[in-house]
XYZ file of N, CA and C in Angstrom:
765
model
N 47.227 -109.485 -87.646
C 45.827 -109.035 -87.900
C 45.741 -108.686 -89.360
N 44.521 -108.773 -89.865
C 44.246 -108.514 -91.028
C 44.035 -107.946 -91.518
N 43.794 -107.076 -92.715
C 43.491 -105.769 -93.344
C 42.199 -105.324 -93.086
N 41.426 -106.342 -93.366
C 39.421 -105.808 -92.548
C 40.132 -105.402 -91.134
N 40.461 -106.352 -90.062
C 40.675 -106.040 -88.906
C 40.907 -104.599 -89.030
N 42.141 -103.906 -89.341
C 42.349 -102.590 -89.215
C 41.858 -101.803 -89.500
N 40.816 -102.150 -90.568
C 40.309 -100.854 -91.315
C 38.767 -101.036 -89.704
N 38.580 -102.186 -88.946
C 37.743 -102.370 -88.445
C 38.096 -100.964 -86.934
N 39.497 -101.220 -86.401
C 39.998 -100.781 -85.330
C 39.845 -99.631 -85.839
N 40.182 -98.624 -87.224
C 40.330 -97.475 -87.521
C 38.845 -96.893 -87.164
N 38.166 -97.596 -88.018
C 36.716 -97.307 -87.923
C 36.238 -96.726 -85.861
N 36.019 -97.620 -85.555
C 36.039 -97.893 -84.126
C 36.965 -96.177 -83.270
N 38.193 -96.340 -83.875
C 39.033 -94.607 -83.046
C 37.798 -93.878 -83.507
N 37.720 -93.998 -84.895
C 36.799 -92.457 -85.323
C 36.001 -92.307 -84.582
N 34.779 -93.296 -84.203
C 33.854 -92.757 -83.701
C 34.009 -92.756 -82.030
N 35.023 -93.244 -81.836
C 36.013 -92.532 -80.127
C 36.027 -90.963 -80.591
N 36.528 -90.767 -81.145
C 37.305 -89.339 -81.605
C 36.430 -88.575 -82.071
N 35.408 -89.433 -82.826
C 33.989 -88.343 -82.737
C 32.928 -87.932 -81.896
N 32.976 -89.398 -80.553
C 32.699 -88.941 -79.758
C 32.866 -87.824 -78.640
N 34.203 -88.148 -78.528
C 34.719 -86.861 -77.591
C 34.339 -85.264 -78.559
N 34.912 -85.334 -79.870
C 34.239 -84.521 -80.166
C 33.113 -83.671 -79.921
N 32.188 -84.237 -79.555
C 30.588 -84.443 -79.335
C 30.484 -83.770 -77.908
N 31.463 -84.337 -76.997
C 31.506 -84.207 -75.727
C 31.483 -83.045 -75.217
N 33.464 -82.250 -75.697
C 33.599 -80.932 -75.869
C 32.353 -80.375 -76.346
N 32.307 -80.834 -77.760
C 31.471 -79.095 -78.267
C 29.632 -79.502 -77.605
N 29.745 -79.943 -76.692
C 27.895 -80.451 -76.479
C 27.156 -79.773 -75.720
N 27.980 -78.841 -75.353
C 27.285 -77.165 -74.518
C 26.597 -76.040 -75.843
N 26.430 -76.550 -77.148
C 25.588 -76.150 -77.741
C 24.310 -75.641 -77.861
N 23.936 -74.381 -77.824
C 22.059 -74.169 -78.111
C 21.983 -74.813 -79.400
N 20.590 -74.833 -79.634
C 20.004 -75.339 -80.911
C 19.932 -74.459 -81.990
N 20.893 -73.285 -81.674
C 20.870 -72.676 -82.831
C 22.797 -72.682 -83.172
N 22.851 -73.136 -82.417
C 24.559 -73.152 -82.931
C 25.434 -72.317 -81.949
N 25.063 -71.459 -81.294
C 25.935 -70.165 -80.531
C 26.125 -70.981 -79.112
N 27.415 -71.139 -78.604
C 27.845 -71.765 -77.718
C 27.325 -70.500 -76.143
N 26.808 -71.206 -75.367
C 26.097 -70.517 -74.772
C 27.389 -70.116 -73.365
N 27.414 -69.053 -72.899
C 28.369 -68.449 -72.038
C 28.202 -68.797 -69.895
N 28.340 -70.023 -70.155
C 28.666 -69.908 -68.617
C 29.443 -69.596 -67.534
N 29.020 -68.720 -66.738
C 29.297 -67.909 -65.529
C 30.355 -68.917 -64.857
N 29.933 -69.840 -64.035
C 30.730 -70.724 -63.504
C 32.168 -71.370 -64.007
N 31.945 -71.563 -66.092
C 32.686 -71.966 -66.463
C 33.771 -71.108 -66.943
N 33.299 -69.782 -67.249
C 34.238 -68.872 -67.770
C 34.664 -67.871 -66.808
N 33.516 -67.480 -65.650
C 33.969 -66.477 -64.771
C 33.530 -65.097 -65.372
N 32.965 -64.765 -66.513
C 32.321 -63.966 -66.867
C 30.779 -63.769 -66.100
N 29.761 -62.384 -66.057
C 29.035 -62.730 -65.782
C 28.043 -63.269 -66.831
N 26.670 -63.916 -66.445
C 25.731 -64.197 -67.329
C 24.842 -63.551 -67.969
N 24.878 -62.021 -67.874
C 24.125 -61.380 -67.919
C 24.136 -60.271 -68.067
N 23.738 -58.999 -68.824
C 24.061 -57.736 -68.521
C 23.713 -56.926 -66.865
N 24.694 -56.650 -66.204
C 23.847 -56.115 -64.909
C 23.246 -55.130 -65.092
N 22.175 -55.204 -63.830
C 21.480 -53.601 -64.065
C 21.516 -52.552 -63.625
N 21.237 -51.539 -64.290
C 21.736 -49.951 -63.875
C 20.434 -49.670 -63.296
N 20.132 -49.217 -61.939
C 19.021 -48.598 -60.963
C 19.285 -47.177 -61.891
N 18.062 -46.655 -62.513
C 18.244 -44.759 -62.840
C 18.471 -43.747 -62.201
N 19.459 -42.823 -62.361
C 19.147 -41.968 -60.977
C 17.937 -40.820 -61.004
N 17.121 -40.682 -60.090
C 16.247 -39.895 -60.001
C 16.122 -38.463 -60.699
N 15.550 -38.058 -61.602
C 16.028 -36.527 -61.952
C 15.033 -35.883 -61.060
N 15.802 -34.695 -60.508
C 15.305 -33.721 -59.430
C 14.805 -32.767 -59.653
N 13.834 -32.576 -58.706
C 11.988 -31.723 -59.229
C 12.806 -30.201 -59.195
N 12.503 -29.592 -59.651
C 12.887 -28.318 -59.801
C 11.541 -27.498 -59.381
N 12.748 -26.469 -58.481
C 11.365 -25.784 -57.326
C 11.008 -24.410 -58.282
N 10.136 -24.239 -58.598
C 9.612 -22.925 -59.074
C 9.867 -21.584 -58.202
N 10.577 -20.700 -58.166
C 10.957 -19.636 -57.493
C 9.608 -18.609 -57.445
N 9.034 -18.177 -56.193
C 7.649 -17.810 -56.192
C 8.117 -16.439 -56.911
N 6.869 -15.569 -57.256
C 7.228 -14.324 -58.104
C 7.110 -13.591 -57.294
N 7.727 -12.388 -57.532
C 8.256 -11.553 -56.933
C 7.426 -10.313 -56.788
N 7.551 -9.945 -55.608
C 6.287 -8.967 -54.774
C 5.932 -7.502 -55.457
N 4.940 -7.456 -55.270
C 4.848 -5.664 -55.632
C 4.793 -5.004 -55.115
N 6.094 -3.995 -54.865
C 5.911 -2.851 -54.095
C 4.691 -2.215 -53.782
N 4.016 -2.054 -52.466
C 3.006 -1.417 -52.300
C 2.867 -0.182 -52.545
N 1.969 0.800 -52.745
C 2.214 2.254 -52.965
C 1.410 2.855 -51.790
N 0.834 1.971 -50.768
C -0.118 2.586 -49.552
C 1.289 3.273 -48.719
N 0.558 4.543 -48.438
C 1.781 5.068 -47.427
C 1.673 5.087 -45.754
N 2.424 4.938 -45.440
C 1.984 4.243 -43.913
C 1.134 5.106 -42.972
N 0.661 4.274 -42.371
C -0.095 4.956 -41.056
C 0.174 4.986 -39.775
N 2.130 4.938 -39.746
C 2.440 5.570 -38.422
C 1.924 7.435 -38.434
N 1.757 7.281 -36.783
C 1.625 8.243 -36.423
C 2.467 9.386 -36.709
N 2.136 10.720 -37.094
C 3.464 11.926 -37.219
C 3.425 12.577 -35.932
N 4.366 13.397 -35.471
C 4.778 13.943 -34.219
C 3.603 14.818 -34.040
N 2.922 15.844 -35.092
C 1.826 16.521 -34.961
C 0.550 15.866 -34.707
N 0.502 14.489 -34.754
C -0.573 13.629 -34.711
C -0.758 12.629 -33.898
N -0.245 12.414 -32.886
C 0.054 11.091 -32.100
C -1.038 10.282 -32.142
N -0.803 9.065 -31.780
C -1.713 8.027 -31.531
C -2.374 8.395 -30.301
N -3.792 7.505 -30.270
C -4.095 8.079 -28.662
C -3.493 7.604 -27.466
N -3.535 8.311 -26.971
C -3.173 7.862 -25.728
C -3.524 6.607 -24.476
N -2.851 5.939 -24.413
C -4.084 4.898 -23.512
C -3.884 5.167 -21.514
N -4.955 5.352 -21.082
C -5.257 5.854 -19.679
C -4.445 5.107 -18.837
N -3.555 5.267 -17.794
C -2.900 4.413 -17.342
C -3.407 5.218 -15.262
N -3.770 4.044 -14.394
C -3.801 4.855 -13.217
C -2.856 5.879 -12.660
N -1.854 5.136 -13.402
C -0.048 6.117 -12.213
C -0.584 8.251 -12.972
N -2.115 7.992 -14.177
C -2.196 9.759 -14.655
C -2.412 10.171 -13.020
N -3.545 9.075 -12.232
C -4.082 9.973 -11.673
C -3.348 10.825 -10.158
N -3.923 11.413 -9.583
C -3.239 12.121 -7.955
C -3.276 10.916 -6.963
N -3.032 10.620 -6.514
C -3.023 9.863 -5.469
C -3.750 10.734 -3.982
N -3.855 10.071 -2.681
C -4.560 10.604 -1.426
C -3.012 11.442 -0.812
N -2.027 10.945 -1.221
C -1.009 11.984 -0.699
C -0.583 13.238 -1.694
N -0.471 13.211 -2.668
C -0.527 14.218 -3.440
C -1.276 15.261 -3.247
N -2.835 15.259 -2.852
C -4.516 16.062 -2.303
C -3.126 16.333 -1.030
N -2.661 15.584 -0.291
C -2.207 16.223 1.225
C -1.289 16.864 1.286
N -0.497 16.561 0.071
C 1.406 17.337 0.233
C 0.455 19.263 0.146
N -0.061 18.809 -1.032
C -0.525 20.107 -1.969
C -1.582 21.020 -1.179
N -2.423 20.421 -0.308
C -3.139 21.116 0.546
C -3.291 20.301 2.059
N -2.042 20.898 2.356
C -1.743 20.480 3.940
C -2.615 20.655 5.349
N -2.726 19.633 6.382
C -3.122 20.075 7.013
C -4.652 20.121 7.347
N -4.999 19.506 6.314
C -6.746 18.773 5.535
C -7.291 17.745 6.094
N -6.260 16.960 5.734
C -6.621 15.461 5.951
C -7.061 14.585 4.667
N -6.944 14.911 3.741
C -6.745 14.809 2.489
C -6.480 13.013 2.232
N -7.905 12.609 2.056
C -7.390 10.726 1.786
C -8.195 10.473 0.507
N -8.047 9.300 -0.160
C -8.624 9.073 -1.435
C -9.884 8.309 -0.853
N -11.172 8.228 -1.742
C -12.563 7.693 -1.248
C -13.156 6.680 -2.596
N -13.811 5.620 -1.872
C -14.379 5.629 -3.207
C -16.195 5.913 -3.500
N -16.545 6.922 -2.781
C -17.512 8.117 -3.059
C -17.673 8.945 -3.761
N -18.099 9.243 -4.603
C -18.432 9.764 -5.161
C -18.659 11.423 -5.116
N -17.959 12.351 -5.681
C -18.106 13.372 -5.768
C -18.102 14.413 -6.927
N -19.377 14.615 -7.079
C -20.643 14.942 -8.010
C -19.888 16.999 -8.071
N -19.310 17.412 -9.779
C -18.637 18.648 -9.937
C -20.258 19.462 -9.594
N -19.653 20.857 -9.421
C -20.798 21.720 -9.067
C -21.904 22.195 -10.504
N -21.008 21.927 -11.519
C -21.216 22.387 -12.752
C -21.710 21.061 -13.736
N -21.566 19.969 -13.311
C -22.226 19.427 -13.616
C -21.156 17.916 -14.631
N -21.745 17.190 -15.083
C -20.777 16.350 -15.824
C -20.344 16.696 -16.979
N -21.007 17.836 -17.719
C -20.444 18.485 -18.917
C -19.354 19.515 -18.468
N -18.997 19.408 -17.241
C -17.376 19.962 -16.828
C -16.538 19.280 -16.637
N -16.709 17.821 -16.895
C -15.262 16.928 -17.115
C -15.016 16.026 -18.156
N -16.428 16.136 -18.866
C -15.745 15.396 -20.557
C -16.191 16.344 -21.451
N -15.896 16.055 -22.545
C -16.141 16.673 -24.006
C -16.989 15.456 -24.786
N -17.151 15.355 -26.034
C -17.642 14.508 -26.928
C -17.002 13.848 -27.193
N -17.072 11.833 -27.787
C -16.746 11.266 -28.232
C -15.211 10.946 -27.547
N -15.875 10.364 -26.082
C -15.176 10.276 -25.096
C -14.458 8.708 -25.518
N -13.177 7.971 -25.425
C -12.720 6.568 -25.789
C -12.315 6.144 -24.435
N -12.421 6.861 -23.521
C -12.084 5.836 -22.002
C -11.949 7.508 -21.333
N -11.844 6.403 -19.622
C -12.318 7.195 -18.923
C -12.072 6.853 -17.266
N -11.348 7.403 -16.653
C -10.308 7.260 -15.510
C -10.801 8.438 -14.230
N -11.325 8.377 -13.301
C -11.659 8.539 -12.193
C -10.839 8.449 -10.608
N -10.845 9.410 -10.057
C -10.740 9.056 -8.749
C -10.901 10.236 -7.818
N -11.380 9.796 -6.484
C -12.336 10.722 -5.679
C -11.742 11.286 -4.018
N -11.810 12.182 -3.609
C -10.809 12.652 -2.428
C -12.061 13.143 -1.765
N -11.288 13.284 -0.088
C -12.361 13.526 0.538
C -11.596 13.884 1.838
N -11.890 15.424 2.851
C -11.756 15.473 4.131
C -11.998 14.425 5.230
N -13.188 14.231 4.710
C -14.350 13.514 5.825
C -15.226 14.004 6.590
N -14.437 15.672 5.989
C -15.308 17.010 6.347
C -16.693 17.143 5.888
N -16.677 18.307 5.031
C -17.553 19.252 4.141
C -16.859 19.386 2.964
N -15.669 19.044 3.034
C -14.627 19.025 1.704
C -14.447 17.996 1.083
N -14.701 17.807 -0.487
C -14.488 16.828 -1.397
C -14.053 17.125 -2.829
N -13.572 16.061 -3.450
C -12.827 16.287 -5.194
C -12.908 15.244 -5.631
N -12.559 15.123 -6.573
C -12.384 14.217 -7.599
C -11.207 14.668 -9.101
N -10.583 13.480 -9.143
C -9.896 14.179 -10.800
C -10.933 13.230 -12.119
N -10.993 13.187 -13.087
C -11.668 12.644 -14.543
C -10.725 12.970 -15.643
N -9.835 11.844 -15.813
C -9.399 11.623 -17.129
C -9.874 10.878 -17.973
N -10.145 11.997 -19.598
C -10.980 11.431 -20.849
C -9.666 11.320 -21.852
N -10.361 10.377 -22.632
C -9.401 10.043 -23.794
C -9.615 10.166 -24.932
N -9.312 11.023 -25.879
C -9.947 11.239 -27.351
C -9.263 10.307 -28.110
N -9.907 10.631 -29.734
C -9.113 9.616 -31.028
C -8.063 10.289 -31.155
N -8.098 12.259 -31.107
C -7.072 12.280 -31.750
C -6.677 13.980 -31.007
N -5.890 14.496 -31.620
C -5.370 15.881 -30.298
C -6.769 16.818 -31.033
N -7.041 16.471 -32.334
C -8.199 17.677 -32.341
C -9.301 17.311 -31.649
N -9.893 16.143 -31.498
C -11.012 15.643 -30.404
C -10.703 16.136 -29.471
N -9.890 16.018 -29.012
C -8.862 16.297 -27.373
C -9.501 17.995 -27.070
N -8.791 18.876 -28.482
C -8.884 20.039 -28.209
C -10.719 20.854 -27.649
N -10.609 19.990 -28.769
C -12.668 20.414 -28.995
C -13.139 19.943 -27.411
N -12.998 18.903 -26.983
C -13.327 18.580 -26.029
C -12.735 19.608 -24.659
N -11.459 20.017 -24.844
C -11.223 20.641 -23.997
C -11.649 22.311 -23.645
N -11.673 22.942 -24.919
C -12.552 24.149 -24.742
C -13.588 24.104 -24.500
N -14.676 22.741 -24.778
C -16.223 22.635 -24.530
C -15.841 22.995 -22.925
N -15.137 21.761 -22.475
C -15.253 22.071 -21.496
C -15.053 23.168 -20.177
N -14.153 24.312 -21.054
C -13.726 25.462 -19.926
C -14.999 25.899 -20.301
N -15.845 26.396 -21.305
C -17.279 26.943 -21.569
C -17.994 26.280 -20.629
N -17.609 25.145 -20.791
C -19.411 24.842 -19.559
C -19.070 25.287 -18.011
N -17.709 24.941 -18.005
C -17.248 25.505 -15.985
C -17.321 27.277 -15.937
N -17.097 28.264 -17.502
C -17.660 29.218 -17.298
C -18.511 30.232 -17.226
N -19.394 29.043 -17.979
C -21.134 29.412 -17.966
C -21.806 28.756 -16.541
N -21.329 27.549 -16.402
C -21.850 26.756 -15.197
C -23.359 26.990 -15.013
N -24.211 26.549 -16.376
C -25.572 26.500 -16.434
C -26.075 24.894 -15.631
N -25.365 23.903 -15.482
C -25.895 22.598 -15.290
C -26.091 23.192 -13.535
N -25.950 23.923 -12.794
C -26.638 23.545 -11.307
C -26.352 25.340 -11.047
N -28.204 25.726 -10.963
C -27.942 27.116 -10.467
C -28.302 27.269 -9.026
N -27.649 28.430 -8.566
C -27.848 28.650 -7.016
C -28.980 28.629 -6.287
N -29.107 28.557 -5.247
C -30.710 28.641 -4.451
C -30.766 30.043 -4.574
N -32.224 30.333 -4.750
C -32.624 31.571 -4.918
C -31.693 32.771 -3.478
N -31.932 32.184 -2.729
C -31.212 33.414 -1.694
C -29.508 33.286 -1.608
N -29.171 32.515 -2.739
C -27.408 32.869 -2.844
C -27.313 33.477 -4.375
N -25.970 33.910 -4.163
C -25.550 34.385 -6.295
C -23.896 33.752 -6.581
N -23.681 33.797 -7.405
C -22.575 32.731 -7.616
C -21.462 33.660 -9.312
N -20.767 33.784 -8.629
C -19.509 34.820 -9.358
C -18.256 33.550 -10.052
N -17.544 34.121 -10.918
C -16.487 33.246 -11.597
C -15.287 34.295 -10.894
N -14.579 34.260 -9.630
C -13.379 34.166 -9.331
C -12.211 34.490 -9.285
N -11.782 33.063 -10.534
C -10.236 32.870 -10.801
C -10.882 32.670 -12.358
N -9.864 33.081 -13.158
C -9.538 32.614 -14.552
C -8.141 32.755 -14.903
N -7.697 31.872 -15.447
C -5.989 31.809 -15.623
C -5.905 31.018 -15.943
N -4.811 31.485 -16.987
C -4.108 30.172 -17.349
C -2.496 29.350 -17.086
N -2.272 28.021 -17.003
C -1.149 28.110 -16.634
C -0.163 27.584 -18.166
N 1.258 27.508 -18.147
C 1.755 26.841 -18.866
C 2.139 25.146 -18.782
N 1.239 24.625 -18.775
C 1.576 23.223 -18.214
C 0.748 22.159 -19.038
N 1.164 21.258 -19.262
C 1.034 20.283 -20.691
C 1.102 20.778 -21.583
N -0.286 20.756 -22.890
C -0.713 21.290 -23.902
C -1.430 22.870 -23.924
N -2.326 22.303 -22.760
C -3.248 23.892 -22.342
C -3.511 23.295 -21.060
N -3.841 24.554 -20.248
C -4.476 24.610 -18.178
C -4.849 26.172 -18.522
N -5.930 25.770 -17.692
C -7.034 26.341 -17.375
C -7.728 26.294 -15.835
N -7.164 27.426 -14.950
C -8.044 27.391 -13.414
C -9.151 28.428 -13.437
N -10.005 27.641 -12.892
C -11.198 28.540 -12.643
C -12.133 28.521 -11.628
N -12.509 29.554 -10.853
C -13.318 28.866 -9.670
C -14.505 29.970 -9.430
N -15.078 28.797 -9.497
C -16.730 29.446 -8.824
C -16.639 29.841 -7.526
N -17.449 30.908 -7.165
C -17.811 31.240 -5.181
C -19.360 31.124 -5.242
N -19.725 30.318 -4.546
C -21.256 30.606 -4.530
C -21.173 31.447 -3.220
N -21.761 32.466 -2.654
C -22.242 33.096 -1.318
C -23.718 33.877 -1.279
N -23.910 33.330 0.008
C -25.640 34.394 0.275
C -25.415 35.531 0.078
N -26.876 35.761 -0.150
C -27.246 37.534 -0.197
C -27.582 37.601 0.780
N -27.740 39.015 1.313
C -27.776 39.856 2.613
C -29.601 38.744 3.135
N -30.122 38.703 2.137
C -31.665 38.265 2.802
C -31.428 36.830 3.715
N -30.434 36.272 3.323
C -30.024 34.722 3.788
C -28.475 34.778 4.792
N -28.774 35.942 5.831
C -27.136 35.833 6.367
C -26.464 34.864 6.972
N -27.416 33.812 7.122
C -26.890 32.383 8.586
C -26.454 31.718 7.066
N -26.269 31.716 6.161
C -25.986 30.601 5.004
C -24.545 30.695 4.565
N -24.261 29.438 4.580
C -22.572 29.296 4.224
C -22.564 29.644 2.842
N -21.296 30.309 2.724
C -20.671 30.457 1.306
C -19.871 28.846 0.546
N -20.070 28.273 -0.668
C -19.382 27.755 -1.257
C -18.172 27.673 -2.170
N -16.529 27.026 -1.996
C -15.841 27.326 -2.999
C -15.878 26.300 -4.204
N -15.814 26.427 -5.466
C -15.538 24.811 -6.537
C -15.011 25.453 -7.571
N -13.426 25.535 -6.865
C -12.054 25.722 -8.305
C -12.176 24.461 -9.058
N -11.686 24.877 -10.163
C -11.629 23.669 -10.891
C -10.130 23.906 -11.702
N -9.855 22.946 -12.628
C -8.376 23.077 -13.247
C -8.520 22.211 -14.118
N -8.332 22.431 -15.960
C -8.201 21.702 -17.122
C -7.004 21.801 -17.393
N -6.443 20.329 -17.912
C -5.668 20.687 -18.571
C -5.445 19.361 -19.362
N -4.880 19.698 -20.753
C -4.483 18.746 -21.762
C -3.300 18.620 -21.989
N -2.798 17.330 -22.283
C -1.830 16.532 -22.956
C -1.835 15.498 -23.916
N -1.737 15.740 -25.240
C -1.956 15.144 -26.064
C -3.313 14.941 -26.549
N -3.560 13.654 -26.699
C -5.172 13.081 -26.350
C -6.054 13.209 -25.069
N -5.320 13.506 -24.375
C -5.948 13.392 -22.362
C -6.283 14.368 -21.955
N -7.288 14.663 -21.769
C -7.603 15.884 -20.801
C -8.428 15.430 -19.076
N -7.544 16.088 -18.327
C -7.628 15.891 -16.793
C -8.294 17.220 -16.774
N -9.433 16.665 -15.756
C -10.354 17.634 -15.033
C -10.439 17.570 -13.294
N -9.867 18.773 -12.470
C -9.634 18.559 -11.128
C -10.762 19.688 -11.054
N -11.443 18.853 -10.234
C -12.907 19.456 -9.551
C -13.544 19.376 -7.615
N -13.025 20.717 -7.317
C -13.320 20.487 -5.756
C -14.427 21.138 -5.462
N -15.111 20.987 -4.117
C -15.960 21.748 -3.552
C -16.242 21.427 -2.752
N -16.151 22.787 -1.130
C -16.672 22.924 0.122
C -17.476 23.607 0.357
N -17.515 23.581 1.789
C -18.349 25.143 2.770
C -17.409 25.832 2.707
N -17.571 27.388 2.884
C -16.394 28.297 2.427
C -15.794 28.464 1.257
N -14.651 29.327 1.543
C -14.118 29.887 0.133
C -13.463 28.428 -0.735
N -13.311 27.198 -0.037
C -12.886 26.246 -0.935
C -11.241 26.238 -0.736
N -10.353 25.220 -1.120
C -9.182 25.375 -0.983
C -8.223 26.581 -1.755
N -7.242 26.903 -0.950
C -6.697 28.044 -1.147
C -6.004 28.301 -2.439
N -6.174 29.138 -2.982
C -5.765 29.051 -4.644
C -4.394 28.540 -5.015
N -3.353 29.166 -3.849
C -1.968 28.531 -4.129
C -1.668 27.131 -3.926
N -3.111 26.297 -3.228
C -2.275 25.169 -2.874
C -3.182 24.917 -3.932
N -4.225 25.325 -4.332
C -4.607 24.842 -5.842
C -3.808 24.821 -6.853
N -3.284 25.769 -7.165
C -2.466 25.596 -8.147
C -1.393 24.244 -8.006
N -0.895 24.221 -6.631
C 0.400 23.150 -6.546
C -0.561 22.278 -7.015
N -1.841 21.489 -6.610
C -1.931 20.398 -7.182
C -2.428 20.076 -8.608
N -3.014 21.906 -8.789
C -2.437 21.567 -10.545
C -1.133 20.758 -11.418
N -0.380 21.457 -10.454
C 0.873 21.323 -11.243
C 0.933 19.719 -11.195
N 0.682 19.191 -9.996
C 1.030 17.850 -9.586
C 0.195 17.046 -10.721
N -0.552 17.489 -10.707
C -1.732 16.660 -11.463
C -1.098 16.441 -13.452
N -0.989 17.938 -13.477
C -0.292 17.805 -15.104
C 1.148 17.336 -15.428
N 1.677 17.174 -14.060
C 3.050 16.261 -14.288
C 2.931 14.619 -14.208
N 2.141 14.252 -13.556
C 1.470 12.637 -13.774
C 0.531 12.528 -15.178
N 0.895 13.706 -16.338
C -0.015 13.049 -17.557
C 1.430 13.178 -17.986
N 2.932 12.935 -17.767
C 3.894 13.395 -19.003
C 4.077 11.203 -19.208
């Protein structure tokens, strides 16, 4: 072969050799920077991305209280709250029988009207009000009346009104041919204050066929409560000692 020939074959490698050239480097951008493939290098393609983490709300701590300076309105031992009326204050139809035996002594629900009137079993600025009514089936009848004040001085006021009116006993005066005397007065030690007292109504000589009337009565307070036991028959009325027992009975069902 000839000298053109070779320089022909030389020619010919180069542009083999520049081709491959070409080949390799032909993953080129158009700006020159060989671009980074994932597949080919095993790198990734990309920066990954970071999710932010949430910044957390911050709770405002509520402000802080002010001591009140109101001073309380529990009740003090000298002052109690009132009292609220419960039935188990009142006597029951066996209690009237233990206490005055021999009677017949049952509870009614009749009505029996004090001799002295209704200003002998409450006071003023009455807050409740508890009843119940006894009866022979005779000529003999009672009743007890528990009132309830706001407070022990209501209570009190109410309770002296009321021994004044059972010892004036202006609300119902006698028939002209009877006269009517105060009794019993005494006091006992039982609750707060007791108070027995009893009217006699009896004829005068001008009216001798006319029955005599008895109507003891008995106050007494506890706390806010004042119980009023109010009887009245033909005759002298029940006997003072078994009166008294059902005093007693009566002011031990207000403890």
């Amino acid at each position: 072969m000839g000298a053109g020939g070779v320089r022909r074959i030389a020619a010919v490698a180069g542009v083999v050799v520049l081709g491959g050239g070409l080949v390799a480097c032909g993953n080129q951008t158009d700006g020159g920077t060989p671009s980074r493939n994932a597949s080919a290098t095993g790198s990734p393609s990309a920066t990954p991305s970071v999710t932010p983490t949430p910044t957390p709300e911050r709770s405002i701590p509520a402000p802080p209280k002010t001591p009140t300076l109101v001073p309380s309105q529990q009740p003090t031992p000298t002052q109690p709250a009132a009292a609220r009326l419960r039935t188990s204050m009142l006597l029951t139809g066996a209690d009237v029988a233990t206490a005055d035996p021999k009677r017949g002594w049952i509870m009614t629900t009749g009505s029996s009207d004090p001799i002295c009137g209704p200003s002998s079993t409450r006071g003023d600025g009455v807050g409740g009000i508890l009843s119940r009514n006894f009866t022979t089936e005779l000529d003999a009848s009672g009743g007890q009346w528990l009132t309830r004040y706001g407070d022990v001085s209501a209570a009190e006021t109410a309770y002296a009104k009321i021994v004044a009116t059972i010892k004036s006993c202006r609300a119902l005066d006698p028939a002209p041919t009877h006269a009517r005397k105060l009794t019993e007065n005494r006091t006992l030690p039982l609750g707060d204050a007791t108070t027995i007292l009893r009217w006699y109504d009896y004829p005068l000589p001008s009216d001798p066929g006319s029955e005599p009337g008895g109507f003891p009565y008995a106050v007494t307070r506890k706390g806010t409560v004042v119980s009023v036991l109010a009887f009245r028959e033909m005759g002298t009325g029940v006997a003072p000692a078994n009166f008294e027992a059902l005093t007693r009975r009566a002011a031990k069902r207000l403890s």
